[in-house]
Short mmCIF file of C-alpha atoms and ligand atoms in Angstrom, two decimals:
data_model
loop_
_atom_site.label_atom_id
_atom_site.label_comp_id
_atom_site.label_asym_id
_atom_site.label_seq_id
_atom_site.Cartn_x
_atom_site.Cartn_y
_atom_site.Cartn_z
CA UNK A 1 232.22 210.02 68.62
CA UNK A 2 230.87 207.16 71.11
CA UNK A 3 229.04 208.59 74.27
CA UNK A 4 229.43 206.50 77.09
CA UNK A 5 226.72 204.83 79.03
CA UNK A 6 226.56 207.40 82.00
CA UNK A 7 222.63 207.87 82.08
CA UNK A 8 220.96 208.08 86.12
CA UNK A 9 218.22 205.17 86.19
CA UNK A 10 214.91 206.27 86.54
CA UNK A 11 214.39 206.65 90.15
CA UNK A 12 211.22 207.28 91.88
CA UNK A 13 207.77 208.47 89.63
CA UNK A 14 207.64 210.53 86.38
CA UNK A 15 205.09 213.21 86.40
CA UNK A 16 203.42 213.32 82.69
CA UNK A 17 201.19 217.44 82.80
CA UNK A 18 199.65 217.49 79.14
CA UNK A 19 198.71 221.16 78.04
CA UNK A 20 195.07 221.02 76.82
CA UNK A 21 193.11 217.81 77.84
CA UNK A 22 191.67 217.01 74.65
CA UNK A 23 191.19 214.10 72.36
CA UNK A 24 194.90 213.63 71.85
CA UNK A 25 195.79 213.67 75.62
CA UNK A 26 192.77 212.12 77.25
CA UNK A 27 193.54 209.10 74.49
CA UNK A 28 196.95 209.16 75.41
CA UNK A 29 196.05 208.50 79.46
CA UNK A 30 193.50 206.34 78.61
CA UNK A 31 195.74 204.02 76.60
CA UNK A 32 199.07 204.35 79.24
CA UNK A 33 196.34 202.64 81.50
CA UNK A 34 194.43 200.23 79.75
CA UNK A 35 198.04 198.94 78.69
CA UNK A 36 199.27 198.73 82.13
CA UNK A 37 196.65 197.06 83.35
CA UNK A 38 196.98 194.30 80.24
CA UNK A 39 193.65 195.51 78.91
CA UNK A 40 195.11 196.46 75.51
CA UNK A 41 198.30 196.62 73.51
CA UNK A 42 200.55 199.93 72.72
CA UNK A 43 200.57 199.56 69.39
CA UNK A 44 202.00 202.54 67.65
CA UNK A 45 204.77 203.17 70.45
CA UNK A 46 208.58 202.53 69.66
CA UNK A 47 209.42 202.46 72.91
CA UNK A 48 207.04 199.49 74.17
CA UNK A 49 207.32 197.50 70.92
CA UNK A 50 210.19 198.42 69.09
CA UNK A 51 213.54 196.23 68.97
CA UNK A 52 217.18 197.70 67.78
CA UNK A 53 219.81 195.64 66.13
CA UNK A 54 223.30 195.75 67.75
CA UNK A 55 226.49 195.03 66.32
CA UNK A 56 226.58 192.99 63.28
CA UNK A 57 223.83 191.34 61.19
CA UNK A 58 225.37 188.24 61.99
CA UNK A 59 225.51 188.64 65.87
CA UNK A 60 221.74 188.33 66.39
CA UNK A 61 221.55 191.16 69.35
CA UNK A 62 218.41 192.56 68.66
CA UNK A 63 216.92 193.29 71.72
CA UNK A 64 213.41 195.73 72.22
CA UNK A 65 214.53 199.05 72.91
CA UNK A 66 212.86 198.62 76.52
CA UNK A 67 215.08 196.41 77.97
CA UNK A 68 218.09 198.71 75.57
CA UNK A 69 217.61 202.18 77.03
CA UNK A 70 216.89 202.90 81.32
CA UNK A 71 212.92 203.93 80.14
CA UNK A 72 210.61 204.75 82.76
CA UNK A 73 208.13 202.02 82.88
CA UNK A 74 204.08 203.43 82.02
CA UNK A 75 203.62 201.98 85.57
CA UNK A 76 205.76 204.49 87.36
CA UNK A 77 203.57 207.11 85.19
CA UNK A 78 201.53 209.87 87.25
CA UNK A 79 199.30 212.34 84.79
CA UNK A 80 198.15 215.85 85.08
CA UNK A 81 197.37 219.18 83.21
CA UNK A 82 195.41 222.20 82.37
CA UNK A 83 192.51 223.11 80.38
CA UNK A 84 190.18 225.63 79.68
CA UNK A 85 187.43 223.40 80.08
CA UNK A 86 187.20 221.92 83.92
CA UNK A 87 185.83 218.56 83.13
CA UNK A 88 187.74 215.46 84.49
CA UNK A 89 189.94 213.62 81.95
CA UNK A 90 186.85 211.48 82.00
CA UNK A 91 184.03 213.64 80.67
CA UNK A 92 186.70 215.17 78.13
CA UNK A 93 187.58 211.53 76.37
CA UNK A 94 183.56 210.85 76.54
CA UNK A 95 183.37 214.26 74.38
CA UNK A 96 186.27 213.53 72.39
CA UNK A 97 184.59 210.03 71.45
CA UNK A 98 187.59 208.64 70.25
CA UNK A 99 187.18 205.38 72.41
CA UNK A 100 184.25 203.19 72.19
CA UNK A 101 181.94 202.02 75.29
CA UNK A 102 183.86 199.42 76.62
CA UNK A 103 187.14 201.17 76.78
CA UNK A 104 185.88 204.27 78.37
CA UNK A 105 184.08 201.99 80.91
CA UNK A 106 187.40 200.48 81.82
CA UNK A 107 189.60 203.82 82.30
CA UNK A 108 186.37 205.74 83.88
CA UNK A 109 187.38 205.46 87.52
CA UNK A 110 190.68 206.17 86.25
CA UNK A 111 190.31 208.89 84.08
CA UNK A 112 187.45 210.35 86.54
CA UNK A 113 190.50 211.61 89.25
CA UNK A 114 192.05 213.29 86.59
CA UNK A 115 191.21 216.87 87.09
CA UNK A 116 192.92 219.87 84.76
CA UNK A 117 194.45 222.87 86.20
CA UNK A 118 193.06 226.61 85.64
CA UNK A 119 194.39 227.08 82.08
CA UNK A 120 196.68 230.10 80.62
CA UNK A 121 194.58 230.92 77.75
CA UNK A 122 193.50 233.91 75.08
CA UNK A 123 190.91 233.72 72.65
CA UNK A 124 193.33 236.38 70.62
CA UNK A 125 195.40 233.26 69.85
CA UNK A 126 192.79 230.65 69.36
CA UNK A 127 189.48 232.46 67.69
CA UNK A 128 187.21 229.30 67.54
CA UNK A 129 187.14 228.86 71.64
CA UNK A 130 186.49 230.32 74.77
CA UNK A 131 186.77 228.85 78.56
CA UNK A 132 185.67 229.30 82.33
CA UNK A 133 188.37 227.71 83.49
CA UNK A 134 191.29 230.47 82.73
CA UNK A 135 194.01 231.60 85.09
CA UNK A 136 193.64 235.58 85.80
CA UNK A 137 196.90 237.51 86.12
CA UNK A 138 198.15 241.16 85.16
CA UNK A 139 200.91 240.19 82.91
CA UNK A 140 201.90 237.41 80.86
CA UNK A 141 204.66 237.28 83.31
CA UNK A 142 202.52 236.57 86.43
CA UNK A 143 200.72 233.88 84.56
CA UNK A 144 203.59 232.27 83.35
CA UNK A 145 204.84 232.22 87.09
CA UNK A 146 201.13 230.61 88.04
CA UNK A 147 202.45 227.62 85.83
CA UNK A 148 205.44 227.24 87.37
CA UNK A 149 203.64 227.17 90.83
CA UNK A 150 201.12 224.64 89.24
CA UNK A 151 203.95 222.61 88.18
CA UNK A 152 205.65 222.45 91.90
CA UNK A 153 202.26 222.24 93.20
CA UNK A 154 202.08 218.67 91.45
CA UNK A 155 205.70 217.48 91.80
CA UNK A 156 205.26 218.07 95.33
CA UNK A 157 202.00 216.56 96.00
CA UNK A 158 202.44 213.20 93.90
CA UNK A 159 205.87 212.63 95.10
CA UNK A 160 207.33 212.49 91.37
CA UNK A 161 210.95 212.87 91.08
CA UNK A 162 210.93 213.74 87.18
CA UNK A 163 208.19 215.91 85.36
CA UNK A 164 207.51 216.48 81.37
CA UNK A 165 205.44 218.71 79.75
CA UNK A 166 203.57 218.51 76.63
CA UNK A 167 201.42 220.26 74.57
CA UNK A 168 198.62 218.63 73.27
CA UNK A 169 196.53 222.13 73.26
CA UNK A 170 194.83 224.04 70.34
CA UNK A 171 196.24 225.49 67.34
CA UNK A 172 197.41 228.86 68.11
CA UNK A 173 197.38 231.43 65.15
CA UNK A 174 200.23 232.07 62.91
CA UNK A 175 203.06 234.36 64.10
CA UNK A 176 205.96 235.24 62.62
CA UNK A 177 209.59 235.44 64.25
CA UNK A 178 209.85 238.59 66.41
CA UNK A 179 212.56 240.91 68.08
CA UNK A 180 211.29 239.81 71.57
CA UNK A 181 211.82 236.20 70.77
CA UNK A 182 215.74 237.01 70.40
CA UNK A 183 216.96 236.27 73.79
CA UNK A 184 215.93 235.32 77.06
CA UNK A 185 215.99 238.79 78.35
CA UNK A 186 213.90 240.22 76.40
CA UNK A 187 211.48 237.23 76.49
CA UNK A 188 210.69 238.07 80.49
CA UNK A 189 210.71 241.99 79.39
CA UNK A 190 208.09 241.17 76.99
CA UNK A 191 205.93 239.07 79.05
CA UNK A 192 206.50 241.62 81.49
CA UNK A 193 204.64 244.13 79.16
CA UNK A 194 202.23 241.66 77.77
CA UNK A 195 203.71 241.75 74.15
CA UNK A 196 201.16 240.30 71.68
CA UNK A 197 204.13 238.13 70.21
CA UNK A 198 204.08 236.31 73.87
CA UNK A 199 201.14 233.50 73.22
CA UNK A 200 199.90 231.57 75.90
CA UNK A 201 201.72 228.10 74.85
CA UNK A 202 205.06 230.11 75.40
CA UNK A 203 204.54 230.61 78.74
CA UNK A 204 203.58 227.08 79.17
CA UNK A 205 207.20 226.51 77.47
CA UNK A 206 209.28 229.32 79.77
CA UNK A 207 207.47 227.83 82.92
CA UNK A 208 208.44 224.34 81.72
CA UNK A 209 212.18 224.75 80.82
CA UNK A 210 212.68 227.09 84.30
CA UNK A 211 211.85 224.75 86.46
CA UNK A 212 213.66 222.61 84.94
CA UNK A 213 211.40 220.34 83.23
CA UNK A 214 211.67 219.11 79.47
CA UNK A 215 208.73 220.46 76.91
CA UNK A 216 207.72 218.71 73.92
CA UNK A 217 205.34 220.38 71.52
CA UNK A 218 202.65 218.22 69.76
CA UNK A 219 201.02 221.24 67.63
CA UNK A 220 202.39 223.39 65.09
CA UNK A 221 202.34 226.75 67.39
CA UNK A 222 206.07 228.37 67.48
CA UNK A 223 205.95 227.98 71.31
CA UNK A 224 209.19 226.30 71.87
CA UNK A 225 210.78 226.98 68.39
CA UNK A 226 212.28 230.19 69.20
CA UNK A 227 215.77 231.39 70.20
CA UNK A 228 214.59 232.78 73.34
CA UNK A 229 213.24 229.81 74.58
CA UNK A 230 216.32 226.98 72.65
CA UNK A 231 218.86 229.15 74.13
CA UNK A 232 216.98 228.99 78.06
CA UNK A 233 216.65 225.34 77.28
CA UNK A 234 219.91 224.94 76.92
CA UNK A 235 220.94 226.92 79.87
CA UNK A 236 218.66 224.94 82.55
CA UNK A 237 219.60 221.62 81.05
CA UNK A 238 216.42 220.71 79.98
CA UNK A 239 215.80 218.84 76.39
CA UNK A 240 212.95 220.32 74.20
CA UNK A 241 211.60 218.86 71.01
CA UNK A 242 208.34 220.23 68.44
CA UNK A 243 206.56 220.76 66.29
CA UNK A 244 203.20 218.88 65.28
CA UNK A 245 203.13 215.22 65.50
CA UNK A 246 203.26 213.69 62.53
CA UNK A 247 200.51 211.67 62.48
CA UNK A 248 198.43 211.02 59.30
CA UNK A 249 198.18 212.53 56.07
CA UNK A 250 202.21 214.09 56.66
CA UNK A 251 203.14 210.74 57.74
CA UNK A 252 201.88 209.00 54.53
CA UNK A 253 203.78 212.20 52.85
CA UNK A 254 207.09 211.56 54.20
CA UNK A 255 206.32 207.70 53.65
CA UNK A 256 206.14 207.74 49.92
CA UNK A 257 207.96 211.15 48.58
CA UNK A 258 211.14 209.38 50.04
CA UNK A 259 210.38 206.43 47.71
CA UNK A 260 209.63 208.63 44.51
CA UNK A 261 212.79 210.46 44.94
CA UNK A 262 214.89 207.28 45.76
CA UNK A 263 213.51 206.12 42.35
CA UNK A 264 213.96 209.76 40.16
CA UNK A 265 210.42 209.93 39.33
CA UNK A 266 209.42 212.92 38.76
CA UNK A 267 206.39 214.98 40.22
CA UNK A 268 203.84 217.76 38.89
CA UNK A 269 201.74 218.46 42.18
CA UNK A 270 200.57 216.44 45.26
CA UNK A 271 196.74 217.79 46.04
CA UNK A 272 196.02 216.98 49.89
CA UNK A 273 192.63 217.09 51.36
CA UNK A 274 191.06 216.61 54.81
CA UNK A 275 187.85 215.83 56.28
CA UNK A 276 187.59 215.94 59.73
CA UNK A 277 185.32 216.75 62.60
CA UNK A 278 186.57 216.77 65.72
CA UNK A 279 187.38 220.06 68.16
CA UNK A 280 190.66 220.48 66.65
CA UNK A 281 188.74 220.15 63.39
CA UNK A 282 186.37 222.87 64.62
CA UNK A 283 189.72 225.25 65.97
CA UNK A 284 191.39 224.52 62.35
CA UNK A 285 188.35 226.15 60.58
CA UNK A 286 189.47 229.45 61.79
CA UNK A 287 191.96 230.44 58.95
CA UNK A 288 194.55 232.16 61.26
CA UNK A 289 195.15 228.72 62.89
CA UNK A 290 194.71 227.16 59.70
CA UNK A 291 197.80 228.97 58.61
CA UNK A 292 199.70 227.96 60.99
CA UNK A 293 199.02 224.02 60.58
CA UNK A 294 199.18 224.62 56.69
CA UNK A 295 202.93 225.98 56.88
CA UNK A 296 203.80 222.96 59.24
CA UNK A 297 202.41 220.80 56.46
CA UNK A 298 203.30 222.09 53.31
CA UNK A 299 207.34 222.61 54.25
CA UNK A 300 207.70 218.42 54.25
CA UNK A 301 207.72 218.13 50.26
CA UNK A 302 210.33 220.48 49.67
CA UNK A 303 212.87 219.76 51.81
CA UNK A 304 212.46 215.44 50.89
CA UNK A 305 212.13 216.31 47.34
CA UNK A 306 214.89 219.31 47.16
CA UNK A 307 213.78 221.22 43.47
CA UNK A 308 217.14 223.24 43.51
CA UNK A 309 219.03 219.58 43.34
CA UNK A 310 216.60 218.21 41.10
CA UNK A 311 214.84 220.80 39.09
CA UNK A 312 213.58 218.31 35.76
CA UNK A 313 211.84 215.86 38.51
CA UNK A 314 210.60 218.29 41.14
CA UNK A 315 211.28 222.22 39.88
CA UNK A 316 207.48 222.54 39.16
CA UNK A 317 205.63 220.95 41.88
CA UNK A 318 201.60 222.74 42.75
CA UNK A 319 201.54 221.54 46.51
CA UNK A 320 198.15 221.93 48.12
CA UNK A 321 196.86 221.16 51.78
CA UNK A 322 193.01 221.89 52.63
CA UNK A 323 191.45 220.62 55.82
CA UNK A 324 187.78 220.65 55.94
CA UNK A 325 185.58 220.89 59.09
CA UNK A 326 183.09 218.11 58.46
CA UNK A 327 181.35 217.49 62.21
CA UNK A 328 179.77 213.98 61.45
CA UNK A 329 183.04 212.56 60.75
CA UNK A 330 184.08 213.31 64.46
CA UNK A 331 187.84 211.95 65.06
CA UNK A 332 187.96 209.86 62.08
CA UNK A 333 189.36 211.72 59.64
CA UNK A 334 189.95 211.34 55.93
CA UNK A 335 193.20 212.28 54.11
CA UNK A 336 192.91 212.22 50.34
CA UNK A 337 195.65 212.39 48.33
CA UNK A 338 196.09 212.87 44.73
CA UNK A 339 199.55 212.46 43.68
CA UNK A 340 200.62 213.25 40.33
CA UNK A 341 204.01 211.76 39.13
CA UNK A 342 205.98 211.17 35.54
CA UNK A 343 207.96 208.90 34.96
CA UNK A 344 210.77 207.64 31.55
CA UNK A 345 210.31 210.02 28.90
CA UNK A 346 207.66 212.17 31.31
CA UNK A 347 205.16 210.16 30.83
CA UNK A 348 202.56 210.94 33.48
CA UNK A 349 201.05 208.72 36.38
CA UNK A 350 198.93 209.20 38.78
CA UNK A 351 198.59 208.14 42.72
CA UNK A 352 195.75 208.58 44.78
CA UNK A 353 195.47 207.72 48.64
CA UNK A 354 192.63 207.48 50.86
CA UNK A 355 193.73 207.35 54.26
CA UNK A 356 190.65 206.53 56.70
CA UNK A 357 192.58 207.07 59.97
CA UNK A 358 191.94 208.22 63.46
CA UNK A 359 193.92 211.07 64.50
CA UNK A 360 194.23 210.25 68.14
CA UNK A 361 195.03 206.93 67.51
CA UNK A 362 197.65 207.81 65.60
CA UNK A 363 198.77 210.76 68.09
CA UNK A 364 198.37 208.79 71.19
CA UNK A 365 201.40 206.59 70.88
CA UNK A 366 203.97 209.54 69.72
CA UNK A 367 202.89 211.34 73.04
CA UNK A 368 203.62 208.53 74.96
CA UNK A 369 207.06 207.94 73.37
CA UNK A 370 208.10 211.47 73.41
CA UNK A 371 207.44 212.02 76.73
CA UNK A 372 209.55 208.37 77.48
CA UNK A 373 212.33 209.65 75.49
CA UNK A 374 212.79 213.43 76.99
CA UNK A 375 213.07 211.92 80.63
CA UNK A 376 215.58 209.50 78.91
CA UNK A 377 217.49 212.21 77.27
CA UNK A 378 217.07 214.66 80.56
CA UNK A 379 218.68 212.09 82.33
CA UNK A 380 221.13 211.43 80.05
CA UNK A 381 222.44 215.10 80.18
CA UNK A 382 221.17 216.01 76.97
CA UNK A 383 219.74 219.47 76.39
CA UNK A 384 218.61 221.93 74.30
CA UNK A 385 216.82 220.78 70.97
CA UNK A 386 216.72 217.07 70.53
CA UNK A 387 216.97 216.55 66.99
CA UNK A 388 216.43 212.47 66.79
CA UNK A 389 213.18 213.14 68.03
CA UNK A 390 212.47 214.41 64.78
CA UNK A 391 210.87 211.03 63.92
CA UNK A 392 207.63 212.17 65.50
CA UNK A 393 206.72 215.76 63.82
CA UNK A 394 205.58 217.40 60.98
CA UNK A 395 207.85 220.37 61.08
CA UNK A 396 210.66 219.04 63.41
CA UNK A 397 212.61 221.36 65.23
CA UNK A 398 216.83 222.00 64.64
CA UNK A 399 219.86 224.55 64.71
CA UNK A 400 219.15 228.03 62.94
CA UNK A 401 222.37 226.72 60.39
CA UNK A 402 220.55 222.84 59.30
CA UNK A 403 217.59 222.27 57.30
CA UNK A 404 215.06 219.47 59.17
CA UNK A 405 215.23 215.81 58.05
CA UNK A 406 211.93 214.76 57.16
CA UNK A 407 212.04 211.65 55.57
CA UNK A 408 211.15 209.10 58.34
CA UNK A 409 213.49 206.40 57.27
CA UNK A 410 216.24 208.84 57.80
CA UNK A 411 214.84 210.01 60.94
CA UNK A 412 213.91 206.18 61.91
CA UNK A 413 218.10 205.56 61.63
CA UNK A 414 218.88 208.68 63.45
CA UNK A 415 216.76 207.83 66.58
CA UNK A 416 218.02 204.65 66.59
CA UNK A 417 221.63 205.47 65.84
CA UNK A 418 221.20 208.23 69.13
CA UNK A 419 220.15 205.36 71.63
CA UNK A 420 223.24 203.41 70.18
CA UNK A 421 225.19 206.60 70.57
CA UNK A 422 223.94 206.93 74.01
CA UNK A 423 224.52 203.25 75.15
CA UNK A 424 227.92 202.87 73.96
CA UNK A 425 227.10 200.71 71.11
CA UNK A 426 228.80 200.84 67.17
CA UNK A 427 226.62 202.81 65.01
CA UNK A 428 224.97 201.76 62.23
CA UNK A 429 225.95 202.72 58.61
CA UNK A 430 223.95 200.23 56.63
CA UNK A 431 227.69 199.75 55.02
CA UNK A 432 227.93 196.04 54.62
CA UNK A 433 230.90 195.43 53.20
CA UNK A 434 232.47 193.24 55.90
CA UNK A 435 230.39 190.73 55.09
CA UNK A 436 232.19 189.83 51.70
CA UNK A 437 235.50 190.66 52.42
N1 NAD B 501 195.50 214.15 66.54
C1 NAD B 501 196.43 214.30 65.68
O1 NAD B 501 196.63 213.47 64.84
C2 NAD B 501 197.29 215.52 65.73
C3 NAD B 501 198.37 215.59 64.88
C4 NAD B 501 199.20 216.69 64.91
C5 NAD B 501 198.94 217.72 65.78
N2 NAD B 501 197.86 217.64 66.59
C6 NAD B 501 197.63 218.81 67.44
O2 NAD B 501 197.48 218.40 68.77
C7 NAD B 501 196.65 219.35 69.42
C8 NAD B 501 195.58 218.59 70.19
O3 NAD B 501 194.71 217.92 69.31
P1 NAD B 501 193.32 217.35 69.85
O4 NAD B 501 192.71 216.59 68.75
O5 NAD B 501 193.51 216.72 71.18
O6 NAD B 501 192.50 218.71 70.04
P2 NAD B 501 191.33 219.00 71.09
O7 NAD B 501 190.66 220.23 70.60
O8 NAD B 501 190.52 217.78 71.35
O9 NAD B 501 192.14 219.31 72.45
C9 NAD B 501 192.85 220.47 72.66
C10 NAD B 501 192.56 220.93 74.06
O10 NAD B 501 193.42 222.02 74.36
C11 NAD B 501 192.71 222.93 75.17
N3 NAD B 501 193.41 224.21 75.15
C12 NAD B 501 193.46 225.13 74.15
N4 NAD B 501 194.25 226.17 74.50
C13 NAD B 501 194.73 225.88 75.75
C14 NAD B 501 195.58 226.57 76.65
N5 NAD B 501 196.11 227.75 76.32
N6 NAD B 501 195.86 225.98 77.83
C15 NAD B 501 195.33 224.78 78.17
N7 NAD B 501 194.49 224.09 77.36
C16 NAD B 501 194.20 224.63 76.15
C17 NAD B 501 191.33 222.93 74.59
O11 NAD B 501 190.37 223.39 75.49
C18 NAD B 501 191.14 221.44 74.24
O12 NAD B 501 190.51 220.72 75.28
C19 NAD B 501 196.10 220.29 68.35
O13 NAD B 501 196.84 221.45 68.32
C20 NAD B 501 196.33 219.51 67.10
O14 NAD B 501 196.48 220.33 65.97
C21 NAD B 501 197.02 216.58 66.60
#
């Protein structure tokens, strides 16, 4: 089925509101302005780097996705959020000390004017912090409807014409699919009667999609992963995407399994470990939030390596994640793998990786491009869950009736095969034939 090119250009300013103003969203601003200002290059994002081959190999149209797709351009990019902390965007990337002297010198005056909003926050779903800076409101209800006056508050006075939200906030702790999640009715009911199954990044998500305003979800929280909340989506409009950008160790993950099981070799166990010390480090300790970030990370293997297809290569695998709270590794964080694979005959092998990376280096970029991509797809009239945004997440979100892709060369074609899609073009089937007929 070819969609035809009817998408509304991006008129006027996008408003960009980042839940939690942490190391991943203070790095994010800092880099959308160094990079407009020429001061550094987005390395990392699809959507300022990346090109996309048209047509046939021998037609040479590959042009960068930029100049392919009607994106917003980082310059027409105003910023915002909340936080439980008040300190300016500013003091929070100092604290996060993910950028080094001279960068925070250049986005200080910058960053300095970005102030966060009174957060919606309980330490019931988040044990490891506590804030001043917390909206106060009878019901979940009336602080869900504090967002959503936030959120007009800022449309209104920086003149934007478009708004996304994403959450860049803490790991909330693990809960499991509920009656109250169901349908949107009973979603308000139980906000109404602050329901413990209501957390606070859900109300971030109903204020969101009600006003109309896509919601991407950077951690591995249910927030926007629930039929309540898909079904609303759907109803306003409004495209939605989660959960948990994939960002280091995962990414690695869904780099190589894809390669072992392209090749039938077979695999006893994968042993992941992580050192890291940053906040999120510090809010991961707490094993209720651990749980929740373990399930995102431990669902990857099965579904790229599929046992009940291939139970001699992958019917026995021990798959273990661990993430340690180290502080004096701050935002540099170590993921060691040990890999254990067999090969002709079963004759064993091993793999081990050492990945010395820096989460919100790594994070920074996928913000940036998911937030380019939802205004794209808003105005583009897509809604509801956007499945080719599955490229960017550890546990990506989809219909009740699929399984998620999450090997990222599949993912890689179906992003790029939905902006063909969505431009008119011929998709791409890797076929090749015509070339030797
Ligand atoms: N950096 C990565 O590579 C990466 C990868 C995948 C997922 N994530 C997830 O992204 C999120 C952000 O990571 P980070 O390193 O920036 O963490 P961080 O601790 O530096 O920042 C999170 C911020 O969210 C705030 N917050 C918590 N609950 C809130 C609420 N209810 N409302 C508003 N603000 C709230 C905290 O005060 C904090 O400032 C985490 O959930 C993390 O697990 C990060």
């Amino acid at each position: 089925m070819r969609r035809s090119a009817g998408i509304a250009p991006p008129k006027g300013k996008l408003g960009v509101l980042t839940v939690g103003m942490g190391a991943v969203a203070t790095t994010f601003m800092a880099g959308v302005d160094l990079v407009r200002r020429k001061k550094a290059k987005p390395i990392g994002s699809l959507t300022q780097l990346g090109t996309i081959r048209l047509g046939k190999r021998t037609d040479g149209r590959s042009p960068s996705i930029q100049e392919f797709v009607p994106l917003e351009k980082l310059e027409n990019i105003v910023f915002g959020g909340w936080d439980i902390f008040p300190d300016t965007a500013y003091e929070a990337a100092k604290n996060a000390a993910v950028l080094g002297p001279e960068h925070l010198a250049e986005v200080k005056k910058f960053l300095s004017k970005i102030r966060p909003m009174k957060a919606a926050f309980d330490q019931n779903y988040v044990k490891k912090l506590s804030g001043t800076h917390v909206k106060k409101g009878r019901t979940k209800y009336d602080l869900a409807m504090q967002i959503r006056d936030d959120i007009h508050k800022f449309q209104k006075k920086n003149h934007v014409s478009r708004t996304v939200v994403i959450w860049c906030g803490s790991t909330e702790i693990f809960l499991k699919p509920h009656a109250v999640y169901a349908t949107p009715e009973k979603f308000v009911a139980a906000m109404k009667e602050n329901h413990p199954a209501i957390a606070p990044s859900m109300l971030y998500a109903w204020a969101a999609i009600t006003s109309g305003v896509p919601f991407a979800n950077g951690a591995p929280n249910l927030t926007v992963d629930i039929p309540a909340l898909t079904e609303l989506a759907r109803q306003h409009g409004v495209p939605i995407c989660g959960k948990d950008f994939k960002t280091g160790q995962t990414l690695m993950k869904t780099i190589l399994a894809p390669g072992f099981k392209a090749r039938l070799l077979g695999m006893n166990g994968w042993f992941s470990t992580n050192i890291l010390g940053n906040r999120d480090g510090e809010v991961l300790d707490d094993p209720e939030s651990f749980k929740t970030k373990e399930e995102s990370k431990l669902g990857v293997l099965e579904y790229i390596l599929q046992p009940k297809l291939y139970p001699d290569l992958y019917g026995k695998i021990h798959h273990k994640v661990r993430i340690n709270y180290y502080p004096p590794r701050g935002d540099n964080k170590e993921g060691w793998d040990n890999i254990d694979i067999f090969g002709w005959l079963g004759y064993p092998m091993q793999i081990k990786v050492d990945f010395l990376c820096r989460d919100s280096i790594l994070a920074a970029p996928i913000v940036l491009d998911l937030v380019l991509f939802l205004d794209l797809a808003k105005r583009a009239g897509m809604r509801g869950i956007q499945e080719w945004l599955s490229f960017y997440f550890k546990s990506p979100m989809c219909a009740p009736e699929l399984y998620p892709e999450h090997d990222l060369f599949i993912q890689s074609m179906k992003l790029k095969n939905t902006l063909r899609w969505m431009m008119g073009e011929d998709l791409i089937t890797h076929l090749g034939q015509e070339y030797y007929d």
